[in-house]
Amino acid sequence: MSPRPMARPGGRSARVQESVHAAVRELTAEVGRDALTVPMVAARAGVTPSTVYRRWGDLQELLSDVAVERLRPDTAPEDRGGLRADLTAWAEQFLDEMASPPGRAYIRDALLGDPDGTNAGQCSAYAAEQIDVVLARAADRGETAPDTETVVDRVVAPIMYRILFRPGRLDAAYARHLVAGLLDRPA
């Protein structure tokens, strides 16, 4: 994927990105993802197809960009008063969102339009940022907590592997099992 210029907040680039992303979301809901074309998206967004091609390269890269944006968490993880409760609630929500049909579609799109791994890295960074919040709260309460990479390795990675390759056993009990396994045995 070619590097994209950074959008200036409030600039034309940001407005184009938002209108094109909105067009993709709207058209996906109306006609389905498989029926999307760049000219269709451009017309809905009020830009020329060449604008879309210049910025995103092709439809798959555009879908990948939209997917990464859609995978960005909207809120901080819920504070339930303790590391186990916070991490369990976060893991359950993460699993639920990523394993849902829209979550799986976003994961697929984020990875398919991402030959250099930039989008995968961004999605990983979103999860790490959320985990950092949970772990910082635990530290502020004086709780002993694992580091972020350990949580990624023992909670996030198994969830993502199962979503991608072994979709059975994807429920809240699985998320609770992973968190318990992490917190109940040494790192």
PDB file of C-alpha atoms in Angstrom:
ATOM      1  CA  MET A   1       0.000   0.000   0.000  1.00  0.00           C
ATOM      2  CA  SER A   2       1.351   3.397  -0.862  1.00  0.00           C
ATOM      3  CA  PRO A   3       1.814   5.787   2.042  1.00  0.00           C
ATOM      4  CA  ARG A   4      -1.057   8.198   2.443  1.00  0.00           C
ATOM      5  CA  PRO A   5      -0.494  11.851   3.187  1.00  0.00           C
ATOM      6  CA  MET A   6      -1.434  12.879   6.677  1.00  0.00           C
ATOM      7  CA  ALA A   7      -4.756  14.675   6.757  1.00  0.00           C
ATOM      8  CA  ARG A   8      -4.731  18.148   8.219  1.00  0.00           C
ATOM      9  CA  PRO A   9      -7.449  18.359  10.854  1.00  0.00           C
ATOM     10  CA  GLY A  10     -10.274  20.317   9.302  1.00  0.00           C
ATOM     11  CA  GLY A  11      -8.468  20.609   5.941  1.00  0.00           C
ATOM     12  CA  ARG A  12      -9.696  19.523   2.542  1.00  0.00           C
ATOM     13  CA  SER A  13      -7.942  16.181   2.892  1.00  0.00           C
ATOM     14  CA  ALA A  14      -9.829  15.442   6.118  1.00  0.00           C
ATOM     15  CA  ARG A  15     -13.137  16.466   4.525  1.00  0.00           C
ATOM     16  CA  VAL A  16     -12.489  14.237   1.502  1.00  0.00           C
ATOM     17  CA  GLN A  17     -11.557  11.324   3.739  1.00  0.00           C
ATOM     18  CA  GLU A  18     -14.678  11.725   5.856  1.00  0.00           C
ATOM     19  CA  SER A  19     -17.011  12.046   2.860  1.00  0.00           C
ATOM     20  CA  VAL A  20     -15.457   9.039   1.118  1.00  0.00           C
ATOM     21  CA  HIS A  21     -15.536   6.943   4.309  1.00  0.00           C
ATOM     22  CA  ALA A  22     -19.175   7.931   4.882  1.00  0.00           C
ATOM     23  CA  ALA A  23     -20.010   7.001   1.293  1.00  0.00           C
ATOM     24  CA  VAL A  24     -18.427   3.572   1.751  1.00  0.00           C
ATOM     25  CA  ARG A  25     -20.381   2.954   4.968  1.00  0.00           C
ATOM     26  CA  GLU A  26     -23.677   4.127   3.455  1.00  0.00           C
ATOM     27  CA  LEU A  27     -23.273   2.216   0.206  1.00  0.00           C
ATOM     28  CA  THR A  28     -22.185  -0.933   1.995  1.00  0.00           C
ATOM     29  CA  ALA A  29     -25.411  -0.787   4.007  1.00  0.00           C
ATOM     30  CA  GLU A  30     -27.502  -0.078   0.896  1.00  0.00           C
ATOM     31  CA  VAL A  31     -26.045  -2.317  -1.818  1.00  0.00           C
ATOM     32  CA  GLY A  32     -23.566  -4.563  -0.002  1.00  0.00           C
ATOM     33  CA  ARG A  33     -19.798  -4.568   0.029  1.00  0.00           C
ATOM     34  CA  ASP A  34     -19.423  -6.780  -3.036  1.00  0.00           C
ATOM     35  CA  ALA A  35     -21.381  -4.333  -5.224  1.00  0.00           C
ATOM     36  CA  LEU A  36     -19.179  -1.335  -4.373  1.00  0.00           C
ATOM     37  CA  THR A  37     -17.137   0.359  -7.077  1.00  0.00           C
ATOM     38  CA  VAL A  38     -14.828   3.340  -6.897  1.00  0.00           C
ATOM     39  CA  PRO A  39     -17.031   5.414  -9.266  1.00  0.00           C
ATOM     40  CA  MET A  40     -20.080   4.640  -7.092  1.00  0.00           C
ATOM     41  CA  VAL A  41     -18.245   5.690  -3.916  1.00  0.00           C
ATOM     42  CA  ALA A  42     -16.831   8.812  -5.585  1.00  0.00           C
ATOM     43  CA  ALA A  43     -20.244   9.899  -6.840  1.00  0.00           C
ATOM     44  CA  ARG A  44     -21.801   9.473  -3.388  1.00  0.00           C
ATOM     45  CA  ALA A  45     -18.890  11.336  -1.751  1.00  0.00           C
ATOM     46  CA  GLY A  46     -19.018  14.201  -4.256  1.00  0.00           C
ATOM     47  CA  VAL A  47     -15.471  13.671  -5.511  1.00  0.00           C
ATOM     48  CA  THR A  48     -14.027  12.372  -8.752  1.00  0.00           C
ATOM     49  CA  PRO A  49     -12.936   8.746  -9.089  1.00  0.00           C
ATOM     50  CA  SER A  50      -9.409  10.016  -9.763  1.00  0.00           C
ATOM     51  CA  THR A  51      -9.427  11.600  -6.290  1.00  0.00           C
ATOM     52  CA  VAL A  52     -10.187   8.205  -4.769  1.00  0.00           C
ATOM     53  CA  TYR A  53      -7.593   6.408  -6.901  1.00  0.00           C
ATOM     54  CA  ARG A  54      -4.944   9.036  -6.174  1.00  0.00           C
ATOM     55  CA  ARG A  55      -5.480   8.867  -2.430  1.00  0.00           C
ATOM     56  CA  TRP A  56      -6.228   5.162  -1.916  1.00  0.00           C
ATOM     57  CA  GLY A  57      -4.937   3.407  -5.042  1.00  0.00           C
ATOM     58  CA  ASP A  58      -7.805   0.968  -5.432  1.00  0.00           C
ATOM     59  CA  LEU A  59     -11.064  -0.127  -3.847  1.00  0.00           C
ATOM     60  CA  GLN A  60      -9.411  -2.703  -1.587  1.00  0.00           C
ATOM     61  CA  GLU A  61      -7.057  -0.116  -0.096  1.00  0.00           C
ATOM     62  CA  LEU A  62     -10.013   2.202   0.465  1.00  0.00           C
ATOM     63  CA  LEU A  63     -11.984  -0.570   2.172  1.00  0.00           C
ATOM     64  CA  SER A  64      -8.915  -1.324   4.274  1.00  0.00           C
ATOM     65  CA  ASP A  65      -8.618   2.321   5.338  1.00  0.00           C
ATOM     66  CA  VAL A  66     -12.320   2.452   6.252  1.00  0.00           C
ATOM     67  CA  ALA A  67     -11.993  -0.812   8.186  1.00  0.00           C
ATOM     68  CA  VAL A  68      -9.066   0.465  10.249  1.00  0.00           C
ATOM     69  CA  GLU A  69     -11.061   3.566  11.140  1.00  0.00           C
ATOM     70  CA  ARG A  70     -14.096   1.448  12.074  1.00  0.00           C
ATOM     71  CA  LEU A  71     -11.933  -0.791  14.289  1.00  0.00           C
ATOM     72  CA  ARG A  72     -10.766   2.227  16.328  1.00  0.00           C
ATOM     73  CA  PRO A  73     -12.379   2.065  19.795  1.00  0.00           C
ATOM     74  CA  ASP A  74     -14.883   4.818  20.505  1.00  0.00           C
ATOM     75  CA  THR A  75     -14.423   4.949  24.261  1.00  0.00           C
ATOM     76  CA  ALA A  76     -11.936   4.091  26.984  1.00  0.00           C
ATOM     77  CA  PRO A  77     -12.325   0.670  28.611  1.00  0.00           C
ATOM     78  CA  GLU A  78     -14.861   0.572  31.413  1.00  0.00           C
ATOM     79  CA  ASP A  79     -13.476   1.014  34.925  1.00  0.00           C
ATOM     80  CA  ARG A  80     -14.935  -1.771  37.050  1.00  0.00           C
ATOM     81  CA  GLY A  81     -12.688  -1.158  40.041  1.00  0.00           C
ATOM     82  CA  GLY A  82     -10.062  -3.866  39.691  1.00  0.00           C
ATOM     83  CA  LEU A  83      -7.665  -5.360  37.170  1.00  0.00           C
ATOM     84  CA  ARG A  84      -9.456  -8.707  36.801  1.00  0.00           C
ATOM     85  CA  ALA A  85     -12.871  -7.098  36.326  1.00  0.00           C
ATOM     86  CA  ASP A  86     -11.536  -4.385  33.997  1.00  0.00           C
ATOM     87  CA  LEU A  87      -9.487  -6.742  31.835  1.00  0.00           C
ATOM     88  CA  THR A  88     -12.250  -9.354  31.702  1.00  0.00           C
ATOM     89  CA  ALA A  89     -14.860  -6.777  30.644  1.00  0.00           C
ATOM     90  CA  TRP A  90     -12.487  -5.393  28.018  1.00  0.00           C
ATOM     91  CA  ALA A  91     -11.603  -8.863  26.656  1.00  0.00           C
ATOM     92  CA  GLU A  92     -15.274  -9.868  26.471  1.00  0.00           C
ATOM     93  CA  GLN A  93     -16.155  -6.686  24.576  1.00  0.00           C
ATOM     94  CA  PHE A  94     -13.121  -7.013  22.286  1.00  0.00           C
ATOM     95  CA  LEU A  95     -14.009 -10.613  21.437  1.00  0.00           C
ATOM     96  CA  ASP A  96     -17.675  -9.746  20.899  1.00  0.00           C
ATOM     97  CA  GLU A  97     -16.875  -6.845  18.575  1.00  0.00           C
ATOM     98  CA  MET A  98     -14.112  -8.551  16.601  1.00  0.00           C
ATOM     99  CA  ALA A  99     -15.961 -11.883  16.235  1.00  0.00           C
ATOM    100  CA  SER A 100     -19.213 -10.254  15.067  1.00  0.00           C
ATOM    101  CA  PRO A 101     -19.945 -10.417  11.330  1.00  0.00           C
ATOM    102  CA  PRO A 102     -19.099  -6.707  10.870  1.00  0.00           C
ATOM    103  CA  GLY A 103     -15.947  -7.096  12.980  1.00  0.00           C
ATOM    104  CA  ARG A 104     -14.783 -10.053  10.892  1.00  0.00           C
ATOM    105  CA  ALA A 105     -15.475  -8.110   7.692  1.00  0.00           C
ATOM    106  CA  TYR A 106     -13.474  -5.147   8.985  1.00  0.00           C
ATOM    107  CA  ILE A 107     -10.586  -7.412   9.984  1.00  0.00           C
ATOM    108  CA  ARG A 108     -10.617  -9.044   6.549  1.00  0.00           C
ATOM    109  CA  ASP A 109     -10.721  -5.696   4.766  1.00  0.00           C
ATOM    110  CA  ALA A 110      -8.036  -4.167   6.984  1.00  0.00           C
ATOM    111  CA  LEU A 111      -5.682  -7.056   6.190  1.00  0.00           C
ATOM    112  CA  LEU A 112      -6.498  -7.522   2.493  1.00  0.00           C
ATOM    113  CA  GLY A 113      -5.656  -3.954   1.542  1.00  0.00           C
ATOM    114  CA  ASP A 114      -2.510  -3.891   3.652  1.00  0.00           C
ATOM    115  CA  PRO A 115       0.467  -5.585   1.980  1.00  0.00           C
ATOM    116  CA  ASP A 116       3.035  -3.771   4.145  1.00  0.00           C
ATOM    117  CA  GLY A 117       1.323  -4.401   7.502  1.00  0.00           C
ATOM    118  CA  THR A 118       0.654  -0.752   8.344  1.00  0.00           C
ATOM    119  CA  ASN A 119      -3.050  -1.269   8.993  1.00  0.00           C
ATOM    120  CA  ALA A 120      -2.483  -4.440  10.996  1.00  0.00           C
ATOM    121  CA  GLY A 121      -0.007  -2.493  13.108  1.00  0.00           C
ATOM    122  CA  GLN A 122      -2.537   0.279  13.638  1.00  0.00           C
ATOM    123  CA  CYS A 123      -5.222  -2.190  14.701  1.00  0.00           C
ATOM    124  CA  SER A 124      -2.751  -3.778  17.106  1.00  0.00           C
ATOM    125  CA  ALA A 125      -1.910  -0.329  18.462  1.00  0.00           C
ATOM    126  CA  TYR A 126      -5.619   0.310  19.159  1.00  0.00           C
ATOM    127  CA  ALA A 127      -5.804  -2.832  21.297  1.00  0.00           C
ATOM    128  CA  ALA A 128      -2.519  -1.993  23.051  1.00  0.00           C
ATOM    129  CA  GLU A 129      -3.752   1.531  23.858  1.00  0.00           C
ATOM    130  CA  GLN A 130      -6.900   0.097  25.440  1.00  0.00           C
ATOM    131  CA  ILE A 131      -4.858  -2.422  27.432  1.00  0.00           C
ATOM    132  CA  ASP A 132      -2.510   0.366  28.541  1.00  0.00           C
ATOM    133  CA  VAL A 133      -5.492   2.209  30.048  1.00  0.00           C
ATOM    134  CA  VAL A 134      -6.587  -0.889  31.981  1.00  0.00           C
ATOM    135  CA  LEU A 135      -3.054  -1.563  33.233  1.00  0.00           C
ATOM    136  CA  ALA A 136      -2.451   2.082  34.217  1.00  0.00           C
ATOM    137  CA  ARG A 137      -5.635   2.017  36.296  1.00  0.00           C
ATOM    138  CA  ALA A 138      -4.442  -1.153  37.992  1.00  0.00           C
ATOM    139  CA  ALA A 139      -1.063   0.446  38.748  1.00  0.00           C
ATOM    140  CA  ASP A 140      -2.808   3.540  40.153  1.00  0.00           C
ATOM    141  CA  ARG A 141      -4.751   1.233  42.500  1.00  0.00           C
ATOM    142  CA  GLY A 142      -1.508  -0.477  43.557  1.00  0.00           C
ATOM    143  CA  GLU A 143      -2.360  -3.757  41.836  1.00  0.00           C
ATOM    144  CA  THR A 144       0.308  -5.966  40.321  1.00  0.00           C
ATOM    145  CA  ALA A 145      -0.304  -6.217  36.596  1.00  0.00           C
ATOM    146  CA  PRO A 146       1.336  -7.861  33.603  1.00  0.00           C
ATOM    147  CA  ASP A 147       2.825  -5.703  30.869  1.00  0.00           C
ATOM    148  CA  THR A 148       0.914  -4.832  27.715  1.00  0.00           C
ATOM    149  CA  GLU A 149       2.789  -7.272  25.475  1.00  0.00           C
ATOM    150  CA  THR A 150       1.986 -10.153  27.815  1.00  0.00           C
ATOM    151  CA  VAL A 151      -1.708  -9.279  27.647  1.00  0.00           C
ATOM    152  CA  VAL A 152      -1.471  -9.081  23.859  1.00  0.00           C
ATOM    153  CA  ASP A 153       0.261 -12.476  23.713  1.00  0.00           C
ATOM    154  CA  ARG A 154      -2.045 -14.274  26.127  1.00  0.00           C
ATOM    155  CA  VAL A 155      -5.416 -12.608  25.508  1.00  0.00           C
ATOM    156  CA  VAL A 156      -5.532 -10.689  22.229  1.00  0.00           C
ATOM    157  CA  ALA A 157      -3.481 -13.087  20.089  1.00  0.00           C
ATOM    158  CA  PRO A 158      -5.519 -16.201  20.919  1.00  0.00           C
ATOM    159  CA  ILE A 159      -8.765 -14.311  20.309  1.00  0.00           C
ATOM    160  CA  MET A 160      -7.575 -13.059  16.934  1.00  0.00           C
ATOM    161  CA  TYR A 161      -6.207 -16.475  15.947  1.00  0.00           C
ATOM    162  CA  ARG A 162      -9.540 -18.117  16.701  1.00  0.00           C
ATOM    163  CA  ILE A 163     -11.480 -15.401  14.873  1.00  0.00           C
ATOM    164  CA  LEU A 164      -9.319 -15.867  11.789  1.00  0.00           C
ATOM    165  CA  PHE A 165      -8.704 -19.619  11.792  1.00  0.00           C
ATOM    166  CA  ARG A 166     -10.765 -21.526  14.376  1.00  0.00           C
ATOM    167  CA  PRO A 167     -14.033 -19.668  14.936  1.00  0.00           C
ATOM    168  CA  GLY A 168     -15.508 -22.158  17.395  1.00  0.00           C
ATOM    169  CA  ARG A 169     -15.598 -21.385  21.111  1.00  0.00           C
ATOM    170  CA  LEU A 170     -15.798 -17.630  20.670  1.00  0.00           C
ATOM    171  CA  ASP A 171     -17.868 -16.469  23.578  1.00  0.00           C
ATOM    172  CA  ALA A 172     -17.531 -14.516  26.802  1.00  0.00           C
ATOM    173  CA  ALA A 173     -16.476 -17.691  28.628  1.00  0.00           C
ATOM    174  CA  TYR A 174     -13.459 -17.984  26.321  1.00  0.00           C
ATOM    175  CA  ALA A 175     -12.441 -14.380  27.036  1.00  0.00           C
ATOM    176  CA  ARG A 176     -12.827 -14.992  30.789  1.00  0.00           C
ATOM    177  CA  HIS A 177     -10.744 -18.187  30.474  1.00  0.00           C
ATOM    178  CA  LEU A 178      -7.908 -16.281  28.772  1.00  0.00           C
ATOM    179  CA  VAL A 179      -7.874 -13.504  31.373  1.00  0.00           C
ATOM    180  CA  ALA A 180      -7.983 -15.997  34.235  1.00  0.00           C
ATOM    181  CA  GLY A 181      -5.123 -17.943  32.645  1.00  0.00           C
ATOM    182  CA  LEU A 182      -3.105 -14.753  32.394  1.00  0.00           C
ATOM    183  CA  LEU A 183      -3.743 -13.481  35.904  1.00  0.00           C
ATOM    184  CA  ASP A 184      -3.677 -16.828  37.724  1.00  0.00           C
ATOM    185  CA  ARG A 185      -0.272 -18.008  36.494  1.00  0.00           C
ATOM    186  CA  PRO A 186       3.124 -16.323  36.481  1.00  0.00           C
ATOM    187  CA  ALA A 187       4.295 -14.413  33.415  1.00  0.00           C
TER     188      ALA A 187
END
